[in-house]
PDB file of C-alpha atoms in Angstrom:
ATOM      1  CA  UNK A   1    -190.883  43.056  90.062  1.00 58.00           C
ATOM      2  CA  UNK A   2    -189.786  46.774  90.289  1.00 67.00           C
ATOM      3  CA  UNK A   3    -186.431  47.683  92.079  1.00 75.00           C
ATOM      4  CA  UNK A   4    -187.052  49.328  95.321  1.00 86.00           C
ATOM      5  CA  UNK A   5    -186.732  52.799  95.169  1.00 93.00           C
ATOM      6  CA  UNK A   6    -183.983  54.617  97.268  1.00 94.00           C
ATOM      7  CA  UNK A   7    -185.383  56.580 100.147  1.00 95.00           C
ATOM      8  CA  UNK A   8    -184.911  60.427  99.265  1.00 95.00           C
ATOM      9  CA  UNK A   9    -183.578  61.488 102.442  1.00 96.00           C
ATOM     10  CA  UNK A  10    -181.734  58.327 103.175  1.00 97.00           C
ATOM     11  CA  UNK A  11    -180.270  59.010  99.205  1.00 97.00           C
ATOM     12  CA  UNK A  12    -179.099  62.763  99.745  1.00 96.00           C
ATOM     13  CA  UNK A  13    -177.549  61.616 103.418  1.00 97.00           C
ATOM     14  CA  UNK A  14    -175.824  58.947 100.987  1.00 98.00           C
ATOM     15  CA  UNK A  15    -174.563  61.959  98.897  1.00 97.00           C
ATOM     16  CA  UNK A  16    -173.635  64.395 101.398  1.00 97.00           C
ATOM     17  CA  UNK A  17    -171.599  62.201 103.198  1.00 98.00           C
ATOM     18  CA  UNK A  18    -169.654  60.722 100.524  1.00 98.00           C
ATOM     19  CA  UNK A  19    -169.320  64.182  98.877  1.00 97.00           C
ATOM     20  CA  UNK A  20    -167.771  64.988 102.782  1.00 97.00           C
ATOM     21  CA  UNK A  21    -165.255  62.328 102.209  1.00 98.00           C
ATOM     22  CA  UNK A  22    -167.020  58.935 103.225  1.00 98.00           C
ATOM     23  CA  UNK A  23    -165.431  55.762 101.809  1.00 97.00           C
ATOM     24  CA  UNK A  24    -167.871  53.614 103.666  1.00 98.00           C
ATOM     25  CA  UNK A  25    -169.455  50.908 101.155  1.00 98.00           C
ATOM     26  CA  UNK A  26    -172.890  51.486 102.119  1.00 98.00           C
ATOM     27  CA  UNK A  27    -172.977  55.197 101.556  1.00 98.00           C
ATOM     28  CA  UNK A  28    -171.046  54.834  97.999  1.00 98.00           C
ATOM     29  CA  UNK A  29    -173.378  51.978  97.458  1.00 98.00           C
ATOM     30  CA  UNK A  30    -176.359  54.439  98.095  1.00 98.00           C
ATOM     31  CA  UNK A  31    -175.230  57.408  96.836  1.00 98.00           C
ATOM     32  CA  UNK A  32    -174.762  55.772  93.347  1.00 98.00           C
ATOM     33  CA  UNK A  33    -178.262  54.093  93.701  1.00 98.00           C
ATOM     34  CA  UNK A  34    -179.801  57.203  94.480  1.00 98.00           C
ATOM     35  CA  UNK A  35    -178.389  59.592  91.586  1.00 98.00           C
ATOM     36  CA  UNK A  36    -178.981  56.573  89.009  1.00 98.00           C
ATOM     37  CA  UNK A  37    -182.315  56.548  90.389  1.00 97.00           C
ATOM     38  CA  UNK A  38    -182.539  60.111  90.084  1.00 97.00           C
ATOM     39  CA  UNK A  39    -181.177  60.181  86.055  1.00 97.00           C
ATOM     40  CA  UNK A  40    -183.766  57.649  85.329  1.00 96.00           C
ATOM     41  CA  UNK A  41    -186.440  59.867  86.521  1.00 96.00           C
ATOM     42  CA  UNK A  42    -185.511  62.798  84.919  1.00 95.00           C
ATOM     43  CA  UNK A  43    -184.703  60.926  81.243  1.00 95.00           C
ATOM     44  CA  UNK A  44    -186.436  58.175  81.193  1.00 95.00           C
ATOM     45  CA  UNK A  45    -186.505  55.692  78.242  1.00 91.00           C
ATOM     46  CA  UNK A  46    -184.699  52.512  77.334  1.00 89.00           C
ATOM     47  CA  UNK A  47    -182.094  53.706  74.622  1.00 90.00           C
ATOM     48  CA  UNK A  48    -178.753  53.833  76.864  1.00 94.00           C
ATOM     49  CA  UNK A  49    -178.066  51.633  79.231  1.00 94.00           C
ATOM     50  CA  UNK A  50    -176.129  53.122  82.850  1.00 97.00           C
ATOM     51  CA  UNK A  51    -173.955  50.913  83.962  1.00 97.00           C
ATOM     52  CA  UNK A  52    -171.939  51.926  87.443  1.00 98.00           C
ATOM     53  CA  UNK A  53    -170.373  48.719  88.662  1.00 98.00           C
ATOM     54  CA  UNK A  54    -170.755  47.140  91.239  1.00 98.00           C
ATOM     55  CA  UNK A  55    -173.477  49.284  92.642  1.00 98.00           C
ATOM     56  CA  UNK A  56    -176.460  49.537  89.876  1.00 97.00           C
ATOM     57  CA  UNK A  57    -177.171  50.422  86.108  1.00 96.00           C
ATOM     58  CA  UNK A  58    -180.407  51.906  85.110  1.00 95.00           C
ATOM     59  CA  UNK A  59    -181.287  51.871  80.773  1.00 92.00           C
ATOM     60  CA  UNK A  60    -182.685  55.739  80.479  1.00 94.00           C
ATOM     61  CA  UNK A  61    -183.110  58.347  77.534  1.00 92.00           C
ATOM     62  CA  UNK A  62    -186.092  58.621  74.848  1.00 89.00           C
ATOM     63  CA  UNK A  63    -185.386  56.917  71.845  1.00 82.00           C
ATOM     64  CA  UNK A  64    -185.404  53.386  70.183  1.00 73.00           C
ATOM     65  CA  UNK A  65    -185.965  50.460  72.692  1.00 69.00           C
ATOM     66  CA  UNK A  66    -183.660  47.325  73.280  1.00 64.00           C
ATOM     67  CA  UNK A  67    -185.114  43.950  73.975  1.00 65.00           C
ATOM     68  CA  UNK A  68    -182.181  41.526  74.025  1.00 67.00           C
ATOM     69  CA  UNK A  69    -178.824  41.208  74.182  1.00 68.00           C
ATOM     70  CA  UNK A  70    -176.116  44.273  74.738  1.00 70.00           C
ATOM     71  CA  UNK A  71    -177.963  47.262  73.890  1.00 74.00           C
ATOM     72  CA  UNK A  72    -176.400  49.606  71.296  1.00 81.00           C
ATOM     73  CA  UNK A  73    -175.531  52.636  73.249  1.00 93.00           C
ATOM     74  CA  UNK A  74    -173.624  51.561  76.663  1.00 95.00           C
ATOM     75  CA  UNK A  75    -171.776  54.482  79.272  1.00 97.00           C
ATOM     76  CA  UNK A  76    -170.041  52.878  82.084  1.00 98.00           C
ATOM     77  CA  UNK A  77    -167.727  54.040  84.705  1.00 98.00           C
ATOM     78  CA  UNK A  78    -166.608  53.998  88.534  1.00 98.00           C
ATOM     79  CA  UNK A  79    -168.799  55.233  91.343  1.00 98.00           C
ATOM     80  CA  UNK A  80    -166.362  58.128  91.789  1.00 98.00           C
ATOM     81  CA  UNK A  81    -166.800  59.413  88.577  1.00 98.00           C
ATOM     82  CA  UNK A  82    -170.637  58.798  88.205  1.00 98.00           C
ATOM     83  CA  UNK A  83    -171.014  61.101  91.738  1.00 98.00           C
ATOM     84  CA  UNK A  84    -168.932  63.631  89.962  1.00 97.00           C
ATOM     85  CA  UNK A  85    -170.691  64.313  87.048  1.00 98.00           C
ATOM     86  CA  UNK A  86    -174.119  63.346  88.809  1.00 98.00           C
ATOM     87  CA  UNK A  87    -173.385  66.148  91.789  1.00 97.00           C
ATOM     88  CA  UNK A  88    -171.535  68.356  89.151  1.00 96.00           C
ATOM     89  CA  UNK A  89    -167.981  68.624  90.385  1.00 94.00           C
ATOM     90  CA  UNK A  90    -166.799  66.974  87.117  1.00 96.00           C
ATOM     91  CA  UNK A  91    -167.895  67.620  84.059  1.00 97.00           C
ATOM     92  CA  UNK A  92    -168.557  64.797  81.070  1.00 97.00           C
ATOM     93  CA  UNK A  93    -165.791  66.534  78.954  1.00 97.00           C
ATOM     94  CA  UNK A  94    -163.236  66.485  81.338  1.00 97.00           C
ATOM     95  CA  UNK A  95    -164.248  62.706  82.475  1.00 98.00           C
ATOM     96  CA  UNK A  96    -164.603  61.341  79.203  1.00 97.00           C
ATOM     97  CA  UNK A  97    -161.000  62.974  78.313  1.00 97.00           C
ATOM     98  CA  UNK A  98    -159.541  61.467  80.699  1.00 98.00           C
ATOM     99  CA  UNK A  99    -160.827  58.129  80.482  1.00 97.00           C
ATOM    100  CA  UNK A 100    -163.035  57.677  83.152  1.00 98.00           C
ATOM    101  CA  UNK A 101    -166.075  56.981  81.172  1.00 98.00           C
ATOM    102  CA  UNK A 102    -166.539  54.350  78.540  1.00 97.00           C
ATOM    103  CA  UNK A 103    -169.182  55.005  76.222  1.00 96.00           C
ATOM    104  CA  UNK A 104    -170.405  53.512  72.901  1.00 94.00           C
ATOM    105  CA  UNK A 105    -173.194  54.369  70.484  1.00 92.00           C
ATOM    106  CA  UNK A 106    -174.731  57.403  68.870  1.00 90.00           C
ATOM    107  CA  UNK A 107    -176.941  58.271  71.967  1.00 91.00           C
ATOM    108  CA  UNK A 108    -173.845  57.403  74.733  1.00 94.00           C
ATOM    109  CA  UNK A 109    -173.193  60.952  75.269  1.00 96.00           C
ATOM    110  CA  UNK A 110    -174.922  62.021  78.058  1.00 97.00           C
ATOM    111  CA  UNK A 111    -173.364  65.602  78.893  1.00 96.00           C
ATOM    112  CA  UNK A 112    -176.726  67.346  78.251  1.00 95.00           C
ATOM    113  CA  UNK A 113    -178.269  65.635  81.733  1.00 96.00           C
ATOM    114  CA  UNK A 114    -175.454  66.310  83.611  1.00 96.00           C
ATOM    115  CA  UNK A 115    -175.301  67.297  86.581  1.00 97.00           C
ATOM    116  CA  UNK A 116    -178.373  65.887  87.868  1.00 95.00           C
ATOM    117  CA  UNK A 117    -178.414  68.797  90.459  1.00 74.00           C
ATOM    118  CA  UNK A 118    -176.070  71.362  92.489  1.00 67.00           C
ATOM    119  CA  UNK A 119    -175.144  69.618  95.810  1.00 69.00           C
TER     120      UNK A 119
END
């Protein structure tokens, strides 16, 4: 069964108001949800797999295809961070620098779809 898709209005209200300062759970929760949803439509494919704990992960990007296991190329980090770079007020350099992202395998670096979009 496919995940239910995140609402686009209810997703950029998510956003905005966590991007305004919101710590409340549910809008992190569907802010994250949202912008992973919103990666996964714009680079779709199984190679990497997305992982923003606790919230979601999404696999996404063109390329070979995973079927069990750990796949090869895993990027995880917080929910802060993943907002950041999805919304484009970090950048993957300047994340991955400073250790906010954990990445591994030839196809973890995802800088090129980043930001998903001006907000």
């Amino acid at each position: 069964m496919a995940k239910p898709r995140v609402d686009s209005a209810e997703g950029h209200a998510a956003v905005a108001a966590v991007l305004a300062g919101s710590s409340e759970r549910t809008d992190i929760a569907s802010a994250v949800r949202y912008l992973l949803q919103l990666m996964g439509d714009a680079t779709p494919g199984h190679t990497v797999e997305l992982r923003v704990p606790p919230f979601g992960a999404i696999q996404c990007v063109e390329g070979p295809e995973h079927t069990r296991g750990t796949p090869p190329n895993v990027v995880e980090m917080d929910s802060a961070t993943w907002i950041a770079l999805a919304t484009g007020s970090l950048s993957w350099a300047e994340a991955y620098d400073a250790g906010k992202i954990s990445a591994s395998g030839v196809r973890s670096d995802l800088s090129s779809q980043l930001p998903l979009a001006q907000w």
